[in-house]
Short mmCIF file of C-alpha atoms in Angstrom, two decimals:
data_model
loop_
_atom_site.label_atom_id
_atom_site.label_comp_id
_atom_site.label_asym_id
_atom_site.label_seq_id
_atom_site.Cartn_x
_atom_site.Cartn_y
_atom_site.Cartn_z
CA MET A 1276 0.00 0.00 0.00
CA ARG A 1277 1.47 3.32 -1.06
CA THR A 1278 0.90 5.93 1.65
CA PHE A 1279 1.77 9.59 2.02
CA TYR A 1280 4.51 9.48 4.62
CA GLY A 1281 2.57 6.84 6.51
CA VAL A 1282 -0.76 8.62 6.15
CA GLU A 1283 -3.52 6.74 4.36
CA LEU A 1284 -6.07 8.82 2.53
CA ASN A 1285 -9.48 7.59 1.53
CA ASN A 1286 -10.18 10.56 -0.68
CA ARG A 1287 -7.41 10.92 -3.23
CA LEU A 1288 -8.37 14.41 -4.33
CA LEU A 1289 -6.11 17.04 -2.79
CA LEU A 1290 -7.56 20.51 -3.12
CA GLY A 1291 -6.00 23.95 -3.24
CA THR A 1292 -7.62 26.76 -1.27
CA ALA A 1293 -6.86 29.79 -3.47
CA GLN A 1294 -8.99 31.86 -5.85
CA TYR A 1295 -12.46 30.92 -4.61
CA PRO A 1296 -15.16 33.59 -4.88
CA SER A 1297 -15.42 33.61 -1.05
CA PRO A 1298 -14.23 31.69 2.02
CA ALA A 1299 -17.73 30.27 2.39
CA ILE A 1300 -17.60 28.81 -1.13
CA LEU A 1301 -14.17 27.32 -0.42
CA ALA A 1302 -15.61 25.63 2.68
CA GLU A 1303 -18.58 24.38 0.68
CA ALA A 1304 -16.27 22.90 -1.99
CA VAL A 1305 -14.10 21.11 0.58
CA ARG A 1306 -17.16 19.63 2.24
CA ALA A 1307 -18.92 18.72 -1.01
CA ALA A 1308 -15.88 16.76 -2.20
CA GLY A 1309 -15.13 15.17 1.17
CA VAL A 1310 -11.53 16.32 0.78
CA GLU A 1311 -9.08 15.24 3.49
CA VAL A 1312 -6.07 17.35 2.49
CA VAL A 1313 -5.93 20.97 1.37
CA THR A 1314 -2.94 23.01 0.30
CA VAL A 1315 -2.24 26.31 1.99
CA SER A 1316 0.38 29.01 1.76
CA LEU A 1317 2.01 31.84 3.68
CA ARG A 1318 2.02 35.54 3.02
CA ARG A 1319 2.86 38.75 4.83
CA GLU A 1320 0.38 39.47 7.59
CA SER A 1321 -0.90 42.93 8.34
CA ALA A 1322 -1.41 43.54 12.07
CA GLU A 1323 -4.48 45.61 11.24
CA GLN A 1324 -6.21 43.33 8.73
CA ARG A 1325 -5.23 39.97 10.21
CA ASP A 1326 -6.54 38.19 7.12
CA GLY A 1327 -4.32 35.20 7.79
CA GLN A 1328 -5.87 34.64 11.21
CA ALA A 1329 -9.38 34.50 9.76
CA PHE A 1330 -8.26 32.10 7.04
CA TRP A 1331 -6.61 29.85 9.61
CA ARG A 1332 -9.80 29.70 11.69
CA LEU A 1333 -11.71 28.60 8.60
CA ILE A 1334 -9.24 25.80 7.86
CA ARG A 1335 -9.36 24.63 11.46
CA GLU A 1336 -13.13 24.49 11.33
CA LEU A 1337 -12.97 22.31 8.22
CA GLY A 1338 -10.94 19.74 10.16
CA VAL A 1339 -8.73 18.82 7.21
CA ARG A 1340 -5.03 18.03 7.05
CA VAL A 1341 -2.96 20.84 5.54
CA LEU A 1342 -0.15 20.63 3.02
CA PRO A 1343 1.64 24.00 3.08
CA ASN A 1344 3.38 25.08 -0.11
CA THR A 1345 6.38 27.21 -0.98
CA ALA A 1346 4.57 28.80 -3.94
CA GLY A 1347 6.31 31.69 -5.59
CA CYS A 1348 9.78 30.77 -4.35
CA HIS A 1349 12.47 31.00 -7.00
CA THR A 1350 15.56 30.14 -4.98
CA VAL A 1351 16.59 27.31 -2.69
CA LYS A 1352 17.11 29.73 0.18
CA GLU A 1353 13.63 31.28 -0.20
CA ALA A 1354 11.98 27.88 -0.43
CA VAL A 1355 13.84 26.48 2.59
CA THR A 1356 13.07 29.53 4.74
CA THR A 1357 9.42 29.48 3.68
CA ALA A 1358 9.21 25.78 4.56
CA GLN A 1359 10.69 26.44 7.99
CA MET A 1360 8.15 29.18 8.62
CA ALA A 1361 5.33 26.98 7.35
CA ARG A 1362 6.29 24.17 9.69
CA GLU A 1363 6.02 26.48 12.67
CA VAL A 1364 2.77 28.15 11.63
CA PHE A 1365 0.94 25.03 10.48
CA ASP A 1366 2.57 22.60 12.88
CA THR A 1367 3.18 19.90 10.26
CA PRO A 1368 6.32 18.35 8.76
CA TRP A 1369 4.56 18.16 5.38
CA ILE A 1370 5.70 20.63 2.75
CA LYS A 1371 4.74 20.95 -0.89
CA LEU A 1372 8.09 22.07 -2.21
CA GLU A 1373 7.99 24.43 -5.18
CA VAL A 1374 11.10 26.05 -6.59
CA ILE A 1375 10.00 27.88 -9.70
CA GLY A 1376 12.53 28.06 -12.51
CA GLU A 1377 10.69 29.76 -15.34
CA ASP A 1378 7.90 32.32 -15.13
CA ASP A 1379 5.86 31.65 -18.27
CA SER A 1380 5.39 27.97 -17.60
CA LEU A 1381 5.98 28.06 -13.82
CA GLN A 1382 8.15 25.05 -14.54
CA PRO A 1383 10.01 23.79 -11.49
CA ASP A 1384 13.75 24.41 -11.26
CA LEU A 1385 14.66 20.75 -10.87
CA PHE A 1386 18.23 21.49 -9.80
CA GLY A 1387 17.12 23.84 -7.02
CA LEU A 1388 14.31 21.46 -6.13
CA VAL A 1389 16.69 18.56 -5.49
CA GLU A 1390 18.98 20.78 -3.44
CA ALA A 1391 16.14 22.19 -1.33
CA ALA A 1392 14.60 18.73 -0.88
CA ALA A 1393 17.88 17.39 0.54
CA ILE A 1394 18.18 20.28 2.99
CA LEU A 1395 14.59 19.98 4.17
CA THR A 1396 14.65 16.20 4.48
CA ALA A 1397 17.76 16.50 6.66
CA GLU A 1398 15.81 18.94 8.83
CA GLY A 1399 13.03 16.40 9.32
CA PHE A 1400 10.54 17.65 6.76
CA GLN A 1401 8.35 15.29 4.75
CA VAL A 1402 8.73 16.74 1.30
CA PHE A 1403 6.15 16.60 -1.50
CA PRO A 1404 8.19 17.99 -4.41
CA TYR A 1405 6.38 19.70 -7.27
CA THR A 1406 8.38 18.30 -10.16
CA THR A 1407 8.09 17.33 -13.82
CA GLU A 1408 7.86 13.81 -15.24
CA ASP A 1409 11.65 13.77 -15.66
CA LEU A 1410 12.91 10.33 -14.60
CA VAL A 1411 16.40 11.45 -13.64
CA ALA A 1412 15.11 14.27 -11.46
CA ALA A 1413 12.66 11.82 -9.89
CA GLY A 1414 15.52 9.51 -8.97
CA ARG A 1415 17.51 12.38 -7.50
CA LEU A 1416 14.53 13.54 -5.45
CA LEU A 1417 14.13 10.04 -4.03
CA ASP A 1418 17.86 9.96 -3.26
CA ALA A 1419 17.40 13.30 -1.49
CA GLY A 1420 14.89 11.63 0.81
CA CYS A 1421 11.52 12.39 -0.81
CA GLU A 1422 9.00 9.57 -0.35
CA VAL A 1423 6.33 11.12 -2.58
CA LEU A 1424 6.67 12.73 -6.02
CA MET A 1425 4.27 15.24 -7.53
CA PRO A 1426 4.81 15.65 -11.29
CA TRP A 1427 2.84 18.28 -13.12
CA GLY A 1428 0.08 17.34 -15.54
CA ALA A 1429 0.47 20.67 -17.35
CA PRO A 1430 1.55 24.18 -16.31
CA ILE A 1431 -0.09 25.50 -13.13
CA GLY A 1432 -3.49 27.05 -13.78
CA SER A 1433 -3.54 26.05 -17.47
CA GLY A 1434 -6.26 23.40 -17.24
CA LEU A 1435 -4.66 21.56 -20.15
CA GLY A 1436 -4.80 18.17 -18.47
CA LEU A 1437 -2.15 15.48 -18.88
CA ASN A 1438 0.29 16.99 -21.38
CA ASN A 1439 2.76 14.15 -21.46
CA LEU A 1440 1.00 10.84 -21.11
CA TYR A 1441 4.09 8.91 -22.10
CA GLY A 1442 6.17 10.69 -19.47
CA LEU A 1443 3.62 10.16 -16.72
CA ARG A 1444 3.18 6.51 -17.68
CA SER A 1445 6.91 5.85 -17.66
CA LEU A 1446 7.32 7.61 -14.31
CA ARG A 1447 4.67 5.28 -12.89
CA ALA A 1448 6.39 2.26 -14.43
CA HIS A 1449 9.88 3.24 -13.22
CA PHE A 1450 8.87 3.88 -9.64
CA PRO A 1451 6.14 1.33 -8.90
CA ASP A 1452 6.46 1.67 -5.12
CA VAL A 1453 6.57 5.45 -4.87
CA PRO A 1454 3.36 7.38 -4.13
CA LEU A 1455 2.80 9.67 -7.12
CA VAL A 1456 0.47 12.65 -7.29
CA VAL A 1457 -0.39 14.57 -10.43
CA ASP A 1458 -0.18 18.18 -9.33
CA ALA A 1459 -1.19 21.10 -11.51
CA GLY A 1460 -2.65 21.56 -14.95
CA ILE A 1461 -5.83 19.54 -14.41
CA GLY A 1462 -8.86 21.21 -15.98
CA LEU A 1463 -11.60 18.60 -16.00
CA PRO A 1464 -12.71 15.61 -13.95
CA SER A 1465 -11.85 13.40 -16.96
CA HIS A 1466 -8.21 14.53 -16.66
CA ALA A 1467 -8.22 13.55 -13.01
CA ALA A 1468 -9.78 10.19 -13.78
CA ALA A 1469 -7.15 9.60 -16.48
CA ALA A 1470 -4.35 10.29 -14.00
CA MET A 1471 -5.78 7.77 -11.57
CA GLU A 1472 -6.28 5.22 -14.39
CA LEU A 1473 -2.54 5.57 -15.11
CA GLY A 1474 -1.95 4.34 -11.58
CA TYR A 1475 -1.33 7.65 -9.88
CA ASP A 1476 -2.16 7.71 -6.21
CA ALA A 1477 -3.77 11.12 -5.98
CA VAL A 1478 -4.51 14.30 -7.86
CA LEU A 1479 -3.88 17.80 -6.57
CA LEU A 1480 -5.71 20.70 -8.16
CA ASN A 1481 -7.05 24.12 -7.38
CA THR A 1482 -8.00 26.40 -10.28
CA ALA A 1483 -10.29 23.90 -12.00
CA VAL A 1484 -12.53 23.91 -8.94
CA ALA A 1485 -12.06 27.47 -7.70
CA LYS A 1486 -12.74 29.03 -11.10
CA ALA A 1487 -15.69 26.82 -12.02
CA GLY A 1488 -19.10 28.47 -12.13
CA ASP A 1489 -20.16 26.26 -9.24
CA PRO A 1490 -17.04 25.31 -7.29
CA ALA A 1491 -18.81 22.97 -4.84
CA ALA A 1492 -20.46 20.98 -7.62
CA MET A 1493 -17.19 20.82 -9.52
CA ALA A 1494 -15.31 19.68 -6.42
CA ALA A 1495 -17.82 16.87 -5.98
CA ALA A 1496 -17.44 15.94 -9.66
CA PHE A 1497 -13.65 15.77 -9.27
CA SER A 1498 -13.95 13.66 -6.18
CA GLU A 1499 -16.14 11.16 -8.02
CA ALA A 1500 -13.81 11.14 -11.03
CA VAL A 1501 -10.78 10.46 -8.86
CA ALA A 1502 -12.60 7.65 -7.08
CA ALA A 1503 -13.78 6.17 -10.41
CA GLY A 1504 -10.28 6.32 -11.91
CA ARG A 1505 -8.82 4.63 -8.86
CA LYS A 1506 -11.41 1.88 -8.94
CA ALA A 1507 -10.81 1.36 -12.64
CA ARG A 1508 -7.05 1.04 -12.12
CA ALA A 1509 -7.59 -1.56 -9.41
CA ALA A 1510 -9.96 -3.44 -11.74
CA ASP A 1511 -7.15 -3.91 -14.31
CA PRO A 1512 -8.31 -2.23 -17.54
CA MET A 1513 -8.29 -4.08 -20.87
CA GLU A 1514 -5.49 -3.51 -23.36
CA PRO A 1515 -6.47 -1.28 -26.29
CA ARG A 1516 -6.21 -2.81 -29.79
CA ASP A 1517 -6.30 -1.37 -33.27
CA MET A 1518 -8.77 -3.77 -34.87
CA ALA A 1519 -12.40 -4.27 -33.99
CA ALA A 1520 -13.34 -7.40 -32.07
CA PRO A 1521 -17.05 -8.23 -31.89
CA SER A 1522 -18.33 -8.22 -28.38
CA THR A 1523 -21.50 -10.11 -29.27
CA PRO A 1524 -20.78 -13.79 -29.96
CA VAL A 1525 -21.17 -14.75 -33.63
CA LEU A 1526 -21.75 -18.42 -32.87
CA GLY A 1527 -25.40 -19.37 -33.17
CA LYS A 1528 -26.35 -16.31 -35.18
CA ALA A 1529 -29.37 -17.02 -37.39
CA PHE A 1530 -28.78 -17.32 -41.14
CA LEU A 1531 -31.06 -14.70 -42.65
CA GLY A 1532 -29.29 -13.96 -45.90
CA MET B 493 14.95 52.56 15.27
CA ARG B 494 14.04 52.16 11.66
CA ILE B 495 13.34 48.67 10.31
CA VAL B 496 11.77 47.32 7.15
CA LEU B 497 8.60 45.46 8.14
CA ASN B 498 7.08 43.30 5.41
CA GLY B 499 8.78 45.42 2.79
CA LYS B 500 7.87 48.82 4.25
CA ALA B 501 10.15 51.13 6.21
CA ARG B 502 8.86 51.73 9.70
CA GLU B 503 9.93 53.47 12.90
CA VAL B 504 9.73 51.19 15.95
CA ARG B 505 10.70 51.32 19.64
CA GLU B 506 11.29 47.72 20.65
CA ALA B 507 14.56 46.05 19.69
CA ARG B 508 13.68 42.54 20.84
CA LEU B 509 11.73 40.53 18.28
CA ASP B 510 9.08 39.22 20.68
CA ALA B 511 8.49 42.69 22.10
CA LEU B 512 8.43 44.17 18.61
CA LEU B 513 5.61 41.82 17.59
CA GLU B 514 3.60 43.03 20.60
CA GLU B 515 4.33 46.65 19.73
CA LEU B 516 3.20 46.14 16.15
CA GLY B 517 -0.09 44.53 17.19
CA TYR B 518 0.61 40.87 16.42
CA ALA B 519 -0.03 39.69 19.98
CA GLY B 520 -1.71 36.30 19.98
CA ALA B 521 -1.58 35.99 16.21
CA LYS B 522 -0.46 32.82 14.43
CA VAL B 523 2.58 34.16 12.61
CA ALA B 524 6.12 33.11 11.74
CA THR B 525 9.05 35.47 11.57
CA ALA B 526 12.22 35.98 9.58
CA VAL B 527 14.95 38.57 10.01
CA ASN B 528 17.13 39.47 7.06
CA GLY B 529 15.93 36.40 5.20
CA ASP B 530 16.56 33.89 7.99
CA PHE B 531 13.77 32.10 9.82
CA ILE B 532 13.58 32.98 13.52
CA ALA B 533 11.70 30.29 15.44
CA ARG B 534 9.12 31.32 18.01
CA ASN B 535 11.31 30.27 20.96
CA LEU B 536 14.23 32.36 19.65
CA ARG B 537 12.33 35.64 19.29
CA GLU B 538 13.07 36.61 22.85
CA ARG B 539 16.80 36.30 22.22
CA THR B 540 16.76 38.07 18.86
CA ARG B 541 17.83 41.70 18.95
CA LEU B 542 17.13 43.90 16.00
CA ASN B 543 19.37 46.53 14.49
CA ASP B 544 18.67 49.62 12.48
CA GLY B 545 17.83 48.70 8.90
CA ASP B 546 16.93 45.06 9.62
CA ARG B 547 14.37 43.45 7.36
CA VAL B 548 11.65 41.79 9.40
CA GLU B 549 9.07 39.51 7.79
CA VAL B 550 5.91 38.54 9.64
CA ILE B 551 3.89 35.98 7.76
CA ALA B 552 0.68 34.08 8.38
CA PRO B 553 -1.52 31.40 6.78
CA MET B 554 -2.97 32.23 3.40
CA GLN B 555 -4.90 30.50 0.63
CA GLY B 556 -2.66 28.47 -1.65
CA GLY B 557 -2.70 25.87 -4.38
#
């Protein structure tokens, strides 16, 4: 059984908490999907506004596990410091490690990612690295102590789905024992189902739910798609073939010609 | 003393990080701190003295993906 640093999740949809029309709608989406893990972040707090305090109360009320991220960090130092701050604020060793290398695609800087992952693992963090489907980087991240990998489906917020099916499939095949999460780029429940059918262990998404016309309904749809994809994977799907093969037996067919 | 708090220059009285947080109105808030880019854990705030021109970051939970 592949777990997330020893944690078993029934619901394999991990949901981001940003960009919802209101905190109430975020809460509704989390509840509608029965989500067990949400991603959160850190930003400068104003002593007057105290927005962060209100947000934290909301998350506590939802009773979900949090996966803090290092979103927006471009250097190893920034990402490591952010992770250290996140651990104190959220009181969890979990960290979704992002080290952004390129601004148009928000592609991870794999070199910085490996370096930061090694530092954080040594400090006792349980790192969920936001990576690509690159096999060599995946190996290095595992060597650095990561026990979960989170390759992108497509660039963050693009909603393009699974851009590199071959890459995702080979990552799954190369690391059969490693928990894998498709993180980012998912636009539709069918994309999420496809990721699970490939044998991925979970799907992490945010924009596709937050920016839907009805976020709660979309969250529920994603949750069902993830569950369906997981069930299908466990049921061992048929192999595709190029030629037709009649599903109705020909034997015993009446001669009516 | 003049520090840079969350990117903005600001005149403050207290030179100890824990006292500074009180002065600025963060008492009881769930925040983490960094000084000049280095994380300062909660239990080290008391021992952290600030100097003129220091960059202090006070951060809190926020929505994220």
